[in-house]
Amino acid sequence: MAKNKTTETEYSVIDFINAVPDENKRNDAFELLKIVQETTGFEPKMWGPSIIGFGSYNYKYDSGHEGDAPLAGFSPRKTAMTVYFYLPEKEREELLPKLGRHTSSKACIYIKKLADINIDILKKVILLSIDYTQKLYPQK
């Protein structure tokens, strides 16, 4: 079975953010770091080379594939800040239209600038995502 590439590392979150070339994106990353840490209560850790994760859980699929992943996370990517989340469709449909200017996929929210979004809605998405993930994958 293939080994997960995205695992918790000892790399420095601060060094990673400081290496973001775009000053505005770097500033937004530091602000988002503070927001997610305060919202979750978890210390940030690097997961793989480019994801800042908060907390963790173990998952195991019916296929037998299992691993660990962060409960909440984001990455300051080149084109947008990527926030990782996992919500049922009902909550997605209710919350994402209220978030502000963004795009999204099944498990990611893409934000160009933090100033374009409603931070309170983002916090709600993060907390509901953690709650949903913990219900799907209860830890022993």
GROMACS .gro file of N, CA and C in nm:
model
  420
    1MET      N    1   0.084  -0.117   0.000
    1MET     CA    2   0.000   0.000   0.000
    1MET      C    3   0.089   0.124   0.000
    2ALA      N    4   0.048   0.224  -0.075
    2ALA     CA    5   0.127   0.347  -0.087
    2ALA      C    6   0.131   0.422   0.046
    3LYS      N    7   0.246   0.483   0.072
    3LYS     CA    8   0.264   0.561   0.193
    3LYS      C    9   0.212   0.702   0.169
    4ASN      N   10   0.147   0.760   0.270
    4ASN     CA   11   0.096   0.897   0.259
    4ASN      C   12   0.213   0.994   0.248
    5LYS      N   13   0.202   1.089   0.155
    5LYS     CA   14   0.305   1.192   0.141
    5LYS      C   15   0.283   1.306   0.239
    6THR      N   16   0.157   1.328   0.274
    6THR     CA   17   0.125   1.439   0.363
    6THR      C   18   0.116   1.388   0.505
    7THR      N   19   0.228   1.394   0.573
    7THR     CA   20   0.235   1.354   0.713
    7THR      C   21   0.292   1.470   0.793
    8GLU      N   22   0.267   1.466   0.923
    8GLU     CA   23   0.317   1.572   1.010
    8GLU      C   24   0.470   1.571   1.009
    9THR      N   25   0.528   1.690   1.001
    9THR     CA   26   0.674   1.703   0.997
    9THR      C   27   0.720   1.794   1.110
   10GLU      N   28   0.849   1.808   1.121
   10GLU     CA   29   0.908   1.897   1.221
   10GLU      C   30   0.946   2.033   1.162
   11TYR      N   31   0.913   2.056   1.036
   11TYR     CA   32   0.945   2.184   0.973
   11TYR      C   33   0.879   2.299   1.047
   12SER      N   34   0.937   2.416   1.041
   12SER     CA   35   0.886   2.533   1.109
   12SER      C   36   0.774   2.600   1.028
   13VAL      N   37   0.659   2.618   1.093
   13VAL     CA   38   0.547   2.687   1.029
   13VAL      C   39   0.586   2.832   0.999
   14ILE      N   40   0.652   2.897   1.093
   14ILE     CA   41   0.692   3.037   1.076
   14ILE      C   42   0.790   3.050   0.960
   15ASP      N   43   0.889   2.962   0.952
   15ASP     CA   44   0.985   2.966   0.841
   15ASP      C   45   0.914   2.945   0.708
   16PHE      N   46   0.817   2.853   0.706
   16PHE     CA   47   0.742   2.826   0.583
   16PHE      C   48   0.667   2.952   0.538
   17ILE      N   49   0.597   3.015   0.630
   17ILE     CA   50   0.521   3.136   0.592
   17ILE      C   51   0.616   3.249   0.553
   18ASN      N   52   0.725   3.263   0.626
   18ASN     CA   53   0.822   3.369   0.592
   18ASN      C   54   0.880   3.351   0.452
   19ALA      N   55   0.878   3.230   0.401
   19ALA     CA   56   0.932   3.202   0.268
   19ALA      C   57   0.831   3.230   0.155
   20VAL      N   58   0.707   3.264   0.190
   20VAL     CA   59   0.607   3.297   0.088
   20VAL      C   60   0.651   3.426   0.020
   21PRO      N   61   0.673   3.424  -0.111
   21PRO     CA   62   0.730   3.540  -0.180
   21PRO      C   63   0.641   3.665  -0.180
   22ASP      N   64   0.512   3.648  -0.197
   22ASP     CA   65   0.420   3.762  -0.205
   22ASP      C   66   0.390   3.815  -0.065
   23GLU      N   67   0.422   3.943  -0.042
   23GLU     CA   68   0.406   4.002   0.092
   23GLU      C   69   0.260   4.000   0.140
   24ASN      N   70   0.167   4.032   0.051
   24ASN     CA   71   0.026   4.031   0.091
   24ASN      C   72  -0.021   3.891   0.129
   25LYS      N   73   0.019   3.793   0.051
   25LYS     CA   74  -0.018   3.654   0.081
   25LYS      C   75   0.048   3.609   0.211
   26ARG      N   76   0.173   3.650   0.230
   26ARG     CA   77   0.245   3.617   0.354
   26ARG      C   78   0.173   3.678   0.475
   27ASN      N   79   0.134   3.803   0.464
   27ASN     CA   80   0.061   3.868   0.574
   27ASN      C   81  -0.072   3.800   0.601
   28ASP      N   82  -0.144   3.765   0.494
   28ASP     CA   83  -0.270   3.692   0.510
   28ASP      C   84  -0.246   3.556   0.575
   29ALA      N   85  -0.137   3.491   0.540
   29ALA     CA   86  -0.106   3.359   0.598
   29ALA      C   87  -0.083   3.371   0.749
   30PHE      N   88  -0.011   3.475   0.790
   30PHE     CA   89   0.011   3.495   0.933
   30PHE      C   90  -0.121   3.526   1.005
   31GLU      N   91  -0.206   3.604   0.941
   31GLU     CA   92  -0.336   3.635   1.000
   31GLU      C   93  -0.423   3.509   1.008
   32LEU      N   94  -0.425   3.429   0.902
   32LEU     CA   95  -0.503   3.305   0.902
   32LEU      C   96  -0.448   3.207   1.004
   33LEU      N   97  -0.317   3.204   1.020
   33LEU     CA   98  -0.255   3.119   1.122
   33LEU      C   99  -0.313   3.152   1.259
   34LYS      N  100  -0.319   3.280   1.290
   34LYS     CA  101  -0.373   3.325   1.419
   34LYS      C  102  -0.521   3.288   1.432
   35ILE      N  103  -0.598   3.311   1.327
   35ILE     CA  104  -0.742   3.283   1.328
   35ILE      C  105  -0.768   3.135   1.352
   36VAL      N  106  -0.701   3.049   1.276
   36VAL     CA  107  -0.727   2.905   1.287
   36VAL      C  108  -0.678   2.852   1.422
   37GLN      N  109  -0.565   2.899   1.468
   37GLN     CA  110  -0.514   2.853   1.598
   37GLN      C  111  -0.609   2.894   1.710
   38GLU      N  112  -0.656   3.019   1.708
   38GLU     CA  113  -0.750   3.064   1.811
   38GLU      C  114  -0.883   2.990   1.801
   39THR      N  115  -0.928   2.963   1.680
   39THR     CA  116  -1.057   2.897   1.659
   39THR      C  117  -1.053   2.751   1.703
   40THR      N  118  -0.943   2.682   1.672
   40THR     CA  119  -0.937   2.538   1.700
   40THR      C  120  -0.876   2.506   1.837
   41GLY      N  121  -0.790   2.592   1.884
   41GLY     CA  122  -0.718   2.563   2.008
   41GLY      C  123  -0.599   2.472   1.988
   42PHE      N  124  -0.570   2.435   1.863
   42PHE     CA  125  -0.458   2.346   1.832
   42PHE      C  126  -0.337   2.426   1.787
   43GLU      N  127  -0.220   2.374   1.820
   43GLU     CA  128  -0.094   2.433   1.773
   43GLU      C  129  -0.074   2.399   1.626
   44PRO      N  130  -0.022   2.491   1.547
   44PRO     CA  131   0.002   2.461   1.406
   44PRO      C  132   0.125   2.371   1.388
   45LYS      N  133   0.113   2.282   1.292
   45LYS     CA  134   0.223   2.192   1.255
   45LYS      C  135   0.228   2.186   1.103
   46MET      N  136   0.346   2.166   1.050
   46MET     CA  137   0.358   2.145   0.905
   46MET      C  138   0.320   2.001   0.873
   47TRP      N  139   0.242   1.985   0.768
   47TRP     CA  140   0.206   1.854   0.715
   47TRP      C  141   0.260   1.851   0.573
   48GLY      N  142   0.355   1.763   0.549
   48GLY     CA  143   0.422   1.763   0.420
   48GLY      C  144   0.496   1.895   0.405
   49PRO      N  145   0.533   1.930   0.284
   49PRO     CA  146   0.612   2.051   0.265
   49PRO      C  147   0.533   2.181   0.261
   50SER      N  148   0.396   2.174   0.251
   50SER     CA  149   0.325   2.298   0.225
   50SER      C  150   0.188   2.315   0.289
   51ILE      N  151   0.150   2.228   0.381
   51ILE     CA  152   0.020   2.243   0.448
   51ILE      C  153   0.043   2.270   0.596
   52ILE      N  154  -0.025   2.372   0.646
   52ILE     CA  155  -0.022   2.404   0.788
   52ILE      C  156  -0.146   2.340   0.848
   53GLY      N  157  -0.125   2.243   0.937
   53GLY     CA  158  -0.236   2.169   0.994
   53GLY      C  159  -0.253   2.196   1.143
   54PHE      N  160  -0.375   2.172   1.189
   54PHE     CA  161  -0.411   2.194   1.329
   54PHE      C  162  -0.484   2.071   1.379
   55GLY      N  163  -0.433   2.010   1.486
   55GLY     CA  164  -0.492   1.887   1.535
   55GLY      C  165  -0.469   1.774   1.437
   56SER      N  166  -0.518   1.657   1.470
   56SER     CA  167  -0.505   1.545   1.378
   56SER      C  168  -0.608   1.438   1.412
   57TYR      N  169  -0.630   1.352   1.317
   57TYR     CA  170  -0.718   1.237   1.336
   57TYR      C  171  -0.667   1.123   1.250
   58ASN      N  172  -0.707   1.004   1.286
   58ASN     CA  173  -0.672   0.885   1.208
   58ASN      C  174  -0.796   0.841   1.132
   59TYR      N  175  -0.779   0.812   1.003
   59TYR     CA  176  -0.890   0.766   0.922
   59TYR      C  177  -0.857   0.627   0.869
   60LYS      N  178  -0.960   0.551   0.842
   60LYS     CA  179  -0.944   0.420   0.777
   60LYS      C  180  -1.063   0.400   0.686
   61TYR      N  181  -1.033   0.382   0.556
   61TYR     CA  182  -1.138   0.362   0.456
   61TYR      C  183  -1.173   0.214   0.446
   62ASP      N  184  -1.287   0.186   0.387
   62ASP     CA  185  -1.330   0.047   0.366
   62ASP      C  186  -1.228  -0.031   0.283
   63SER      N  187  -1.152   0.040   0.199
   63SER     CA  188  -1.051  -0.023   0.115
   63SER      C  189  -0.932  -0.074   0.196
   64GLY      N  190  -0.924  -0.029   0.324
   64GLY     CA  191  -0.810  -0.066   0.407
   64GLY      C  192  -0.706   0.045   0.417
   65HIS      N  193  -0.714   0.142   0.326
   65HIS     CA  194  -0.620   0.255   0.330
   65HIS      C  195  -0.646   0.336   0.457
   66GLU      N  196  -0.539   0.366   0.529
   66GLU     CA  197  -0.555   0.448   0.648
   66GLU      C  198  -0.437   0.541   0.665
   67GLY      N  199  -0.457   0.640   0.749
   67GLY     CA  200  -0.351   0.735   0.775
   67GLY      C  201  -0.396   0.841   0.871
   68ASP      N  202  -0.312   0.940   0.888
   68ASP     CA  203  -0.343   1.053   0.974
   68ASP      C  204  -0.353   1.178   0.887
   69ALA      N  205  -0.435   1.272   0.932
   69ALA     CA  206  -0.454   1.397   0.860
   69ALA      C  207  -0.485   1.507   0.961
   70PRO      N  208  -0.461   1.632   0.923
   70PRO     CA  209  -0.497   1.741   1.014
   70PRO      C  210  -0.648   1.762   1.019
   71LEU      N  211  -0.699   1.799   1.135
   71LEU     CA  212  -0.842   1.829   1.148
   71LEU      C  213  -0.879   1.958   1.075
   72ALA      N  214  -0.788   2.052   1.075
   72ALA     CA  215  -0.807   2.178   1.003
   72ALA      C  216  -0.673   2.211   0.938
   73GLY      N  217  -0.677   2.282   0.827
   73GLY     CA  218  -0.551   2.318   0.764
   73GLY      C  219  -0.568   2.419   0.653
   74PHE      N  220  -0.455   2.478   0.617
   74PHE     CA  221  -0.454   2.571   0.505
   74PHE      C  222  -0.314   2.575   0.446
   75SER      N  223  -0.306   2.632   0.326
   75SER     CA  224  -0.178   2.649   0.261
   75SER      C  225  -0.180   2.776   0.176
   76PRO      N  226  -0.079   2.860   0.192
   76PRO     CA  227  -0.070   2.979   0.107
   76PRO      C  228  -0.012   2.942  -0.029
   77ARG      N  229  -0.098   2.899  -0.119
   77ARG     CA  230  -0.057   2.859  -0.253
   77ARG      C  231  -0.032   2.981  -0.341
   78LYS      N  232   0.028   2.960  -0.455
   78LYS     CA  233   0.065   3.070  -0.543
   78LYS      C  234  -0.056   3.152  -0.588
   79THR      N  235  -0.164   3.085  -0.628
   79THR     CA  236  -0.278   3.157  -0.682
   79THR      C  237  -0.381   3.198  -0.576
   80ALA      N  238  -0.387   3.125  -0.464
   80ALA     CA  239  -0.487   3.157  -0.361
   80ALA      C  240  -0.451   3.086  -0.231
   81MET      N  241  -0.506   3.138  -0.123
   81MET     CA  242  -0.496   3.070   0.006
   81MET      C  243  -0.594   2.954  -0.001
   82THR      N  244  -0.547   2.834   0.026
   82THR     CA  245  -0.632   2.717   0.022
   82THR      C  246  -0.663   2.673   0.164
   83VAL      N  247  -0.792   2.671   0.198
   83VAL     CA  248  -0.837   2.625   0.330
   83VAL      C  249  -0.905   2.490   0.308
   84TYR      N  250  -0.862   2.391   0.384
   84TYR     CA  251  -0.915   2.256   0.370
   84TYR      C  252  -1.030   2.236   0.468
   85PHE      N  253  -1.139   2.177   0.420
   85PHE     CA  254  -1.256   2.155   0.506
   85PHE      C  255  -1.332   2.032   0.458
   86TYR      N  256  -1.423   1.985   0.542
   86TYR     CA  257  -1.502   1.867   0.510
   86TYR      C  258  -1.639   1.884   0.574
   87LEU      N  259  -1.739   1.917   0.494
   87LEU     CA  260  -1.874   1.940   0.544
   87LEU      C  261  -1.977   1.863   0.463
   88PRO      N  262  -2.088   1.827   0.528
   88PRO     CA  263  -2.199   1.771   0.452
   88PRO      C  264  -2.255   1.877   0.357
   89GLU      N  265  -2.323   1.834   0.253
   89GLU     CA  266  -2.375   1.924   0.151
   89GLU      C  267  -2.465   2.033   0.209
   90LYS      N  268  -2.548   1.999   0.306
   90LYS     CA  269  -2.641   2.096   0.364
   90LYS      C  270  -2.566   2.216   0.423
   91GLU      N  271  -2.463   2.190   0.501
   91GLU     CA  272  -2.385   2.298   0.561
   91GLU      C  273  -2.307   2.376   0.456
   92ARG      N  274  -2.255   2.306   0.357
   92ARG     CA  275  -2.185   2.375   0.246
   92ARG      C  276  -2.278   2.476   0.180
   93GLU      N  277  -2.398   2.428   0.145
   93GLU     CA  278  -2.495   2.514   0.076
   93GLU      C  279  -2.539   2.631   0.161
   94GLU      N  280  -2.542   2.613   0.292
   94GLU     CA  281  -2.584   2.719   0.382
   94GLU      C  282  -2.473   2.822   0.406
   95LEU      N  283  -2.351   2.775   0.428
   95LEU     CA  284  -2.242   2.864   0.472
   95LEU      C  285  -2.160   2.927   0.360
   96LEU      N  286  -2.125   2.851   0.258
   96LEU     CA  287  -2.033   2.904   0.158
   96LEU      C  288  -2.084   3.029   0.086
   97PRO      N  289  -2.215   3.039   0.056
   97PRO     CA  290  -2.261   3.164  -0.007
   97PRO      C  291  -2.244   3.287   0.085
   98LYS      N  292  -2.236   3.265   0.215
   98LYS     CA  293  -2.220   3.375   0.311
   98LYS      C  294  -2.074   3.409   0.337
   99LEU      N  295  -1.983   3.329   0.284
   99LEU     CA  296  -1.840   3.345   0.314
   99LEU      C  297  -1.779   3.470   0.252
  100GLY      N  298  -1.828   3.510   0.138
  100GLY     CA  299  -1.768   3.623   0.068
  100GLY      C  300  -1.701   3.574  -0.059
  101ARG      N  301  -1.612   3.654  -0.109
  101ARG     CA  302  -1.548   3.626  -0.239
  101ARG      C  303  -1.448   3.510  -0.227
  102HIS      N  304  -1.482   3.399  -0.292
  102HIS     CA  305  -1.399   3.278  -0.289
  102HIS      C  306  -1.445   3.184  -0.400
  103THR      N  307  -1.370   3.081  -0.422
  103THR     CA  308  -1.416   2.968  -0.502
  103THR      C  309  -1.396   2.845  -0.414
  104SER      N  310  -1.457   2.735  -0.454
  104SER     CA  311  -1.442   2.615  -0.371
  104SER      C  312  -1.450   2.489  -0.457
  105SER      N  313  -1.398   2.383  -0.400
  105SER     CA  314  -1.412   2.249  -0.456
  105SER      C  315  -1.473   2.164  -0.346
  106LYS      N  316  -1.473   2.036  -0.362
  106LYS     CA  317  -1.537   1.949  -0.263
  106LYS      C  318  -1.477   1.966  -0.123
  107ALA      N  319  -1.346   1.984  -0.114
  107ALA     CA  320  -1.281   1.990   0.018
  107ALA      C  321  -1.190   2.111   0.036
  108CYS      N  322  -1.199   2.209  -0.053
  108CYS     CA  323  -1.111   2.326  -0.044
  108CYS      C  324  -1.188   2.455  -0.069
  109ILE      N  325  -1.148   2.557   0.004
  109ILE     CA  326  -1.193   2.693  -0.021
  109ILE      C  327  -1.072   2.770  -0.067
  110TYR      N  328  -1.086   2.843  -0.179
  110TYR     CA  329  -0.975   2.920  -0.234
  110TYR      C  330  -1.005   3.069  -0.215
  111ILE      N  331  -0.916   3.137  -0.144
  111ILE     CA  332  -0.935   3.276  -0.108
  111ILE      C  333  -0.818   3.358  -0.163
  112LYS      N  334  -0.849   3.461  -0.239
  112LYS     CA  335  -0.743   3.549  -0.291
  112LYS      C  336  -0.691   3.642  -0.181
  113LYS      N  337  -0.784   3.703  -0.104
  113LYS     CA  338  -0.746   3.794   0.004
  113LYS      C  339  -0.840   3.771   0.122
  114LEU      N  340  -0.785   3.768   0.243
  114LEU     CA  341  -0.868   3.751   0.362
  114LEU      C  342  -0.969   3.864   0.376
  115ALA      N  343  -0.933   3.983   0.330
  115ALA     CA  344  -1.023   4.097   0.340
  115ALA      C  345  -1.152   4.075   0.260
  116ASP      N  346  -1.152   3.979   0.168
  116ASP     CA  347  -1.268   3.953   0.083
  116ASP      C  348  -1.370   3.859   0.147
  117ILE      N  349  -1.338   3.804   0.265
  117ILE     CA  350  -1.428   3.704   0.322
  117ILE      C  351  -1.475   3.744   0.462
  118ASN      N  352  -1.583   3.679   0.504
  118ASN     CA  353  -1.638   3.697   0.637
  118ASN      C  354  -1.567   3.599   0.730
  119ILE      N  355  -1.483   3.651   0.817
  119ILE     CA  356  -1.402   3.567   0.905
  119ILE      C  357  -1.488   3.485   1.000
  120ASP      N  358  -1.601   3.541   1.047
  120ASP     CA  359  -1.688   3.466   1.137
  120ASP      C  360  -1.746   3.343   1.067
  121ILE      N  361  -1.780   3.356   0.941
  121ILE     CA  362  -1.831   3.240   0.865
  121ILE      C  363  -1.718   3.139   0.845
  122LEU      N  364  -1.598   3.186   0.816
  122LEU     CA  365  -1.485   3.095   0.802
  122LEU      C  366  -1.462   3.016   0.931
  123LYS      N  367  -1.468   3.083   1.044
  123LYS     CA  368  -1.452   3.015   1.173
  123LYS      C  369  -1.559   2.908   1.192
  124LYS      N  370  -1.681   2.940   1.152
  124LYS     CA  371  -1.791   2.844   1.163
  124LYS      C  372  -1.764   2.722   1.074
  125VAL      N  373  -1.718   2.747   0.952
  125VAL     CA  374  -1.684   2.637   0.860
  125VAL      C  375  -1.577   2.548   0.923
  126ILE      N  376  -1.475   2.608   0.979
  126ILE     CA  377  -1.366   2.532   1.040
  126ILE      C  378  -1.417   2.446   1.155
  127LEU      N  379  -1.494   2.505   1.245
  127LEU     CA  380  -1.543   2.430   1.361
  127LEU      C  381  -1.639   2.319   1.321
  128LEU      N  382  -1.730   2.347   1.228
  128LEU     CA  383  -1.823   2.243   1.182
  128LEU      C  384  -1.748   2.132   1.109
  129SER      N  385  -1.645   2.168   1.033
  129SER     CA  386  -1.564   2.069   0.963
  129SER      C  387  -1.495   1.976   1.062
  130ILE      N  388  -1.438   2.032   1.167
  130ILE     CA  389  -1.372   1.951   1.269
  130ILE      C  390  -1.473   1.859   1.335
  131ASP      N  391  -1.588   1.913   1.373
  131ASP     CA  392  -1.692   1.833   1.438
  131ASP      C  393  -1.738   1.718   1.348
  132TYR      N  394  -1.761   1.748   1.221
  132TYR     CA  395  -1.806   1.647   1.126
  132TYR      C  396  -1.699   1.538   1.108
  133THR      N  397  -1.574   1.579   1.094
  133THR     CA  398  -1.465   1.484   1.077
  133THR      C  399  -1.452   1.394   1.199
  134GLN      N  400  -1.464   1.450   1.317
  134GLN     CA  401  -1.450   1.371   1.439
  134GLN      C  402  -1.567   1.273   1.455
  135LYS      N  403  -1.683   1.309   1.403
  135LYS     CA  404  -1.796   1.215   1.407
  135LYS      C  405  -1.776   1.102   1.307
  136LEU      N  406  -1.721   1.135   1.190
  136LEU     CA  407  -1.697   1.032   1.088
  136LEU      C  408  -1.586   0.936   1.130
  137TYR      N  409  -1.485   0.989   1.197
  137TYR     CA  410  -1.368   0.910   1.235
  137TYR      C  411  -1.342   0.924   1.385
  138PRO      N  412  -1.431   0.866   1.468
  138PRO     CA  413  -1.410   0.878   1.612
  138PRO      C  414  -1.277   0.811   1.652
  139GLN      N  415  -1.207   0.878   1.739
  139GLN     CA  416  -1.076   0.826   1.782
  139GLN      C  417  -1.094   0.735   1.903
  140LYS      N  418  -1.014   0.632   1.907
  140LYS     CA  419  -1.026   0.532   2.015
  140LYS      C  420  -0.949   0.575   2.136
   0.00000   0.00000   0.00000
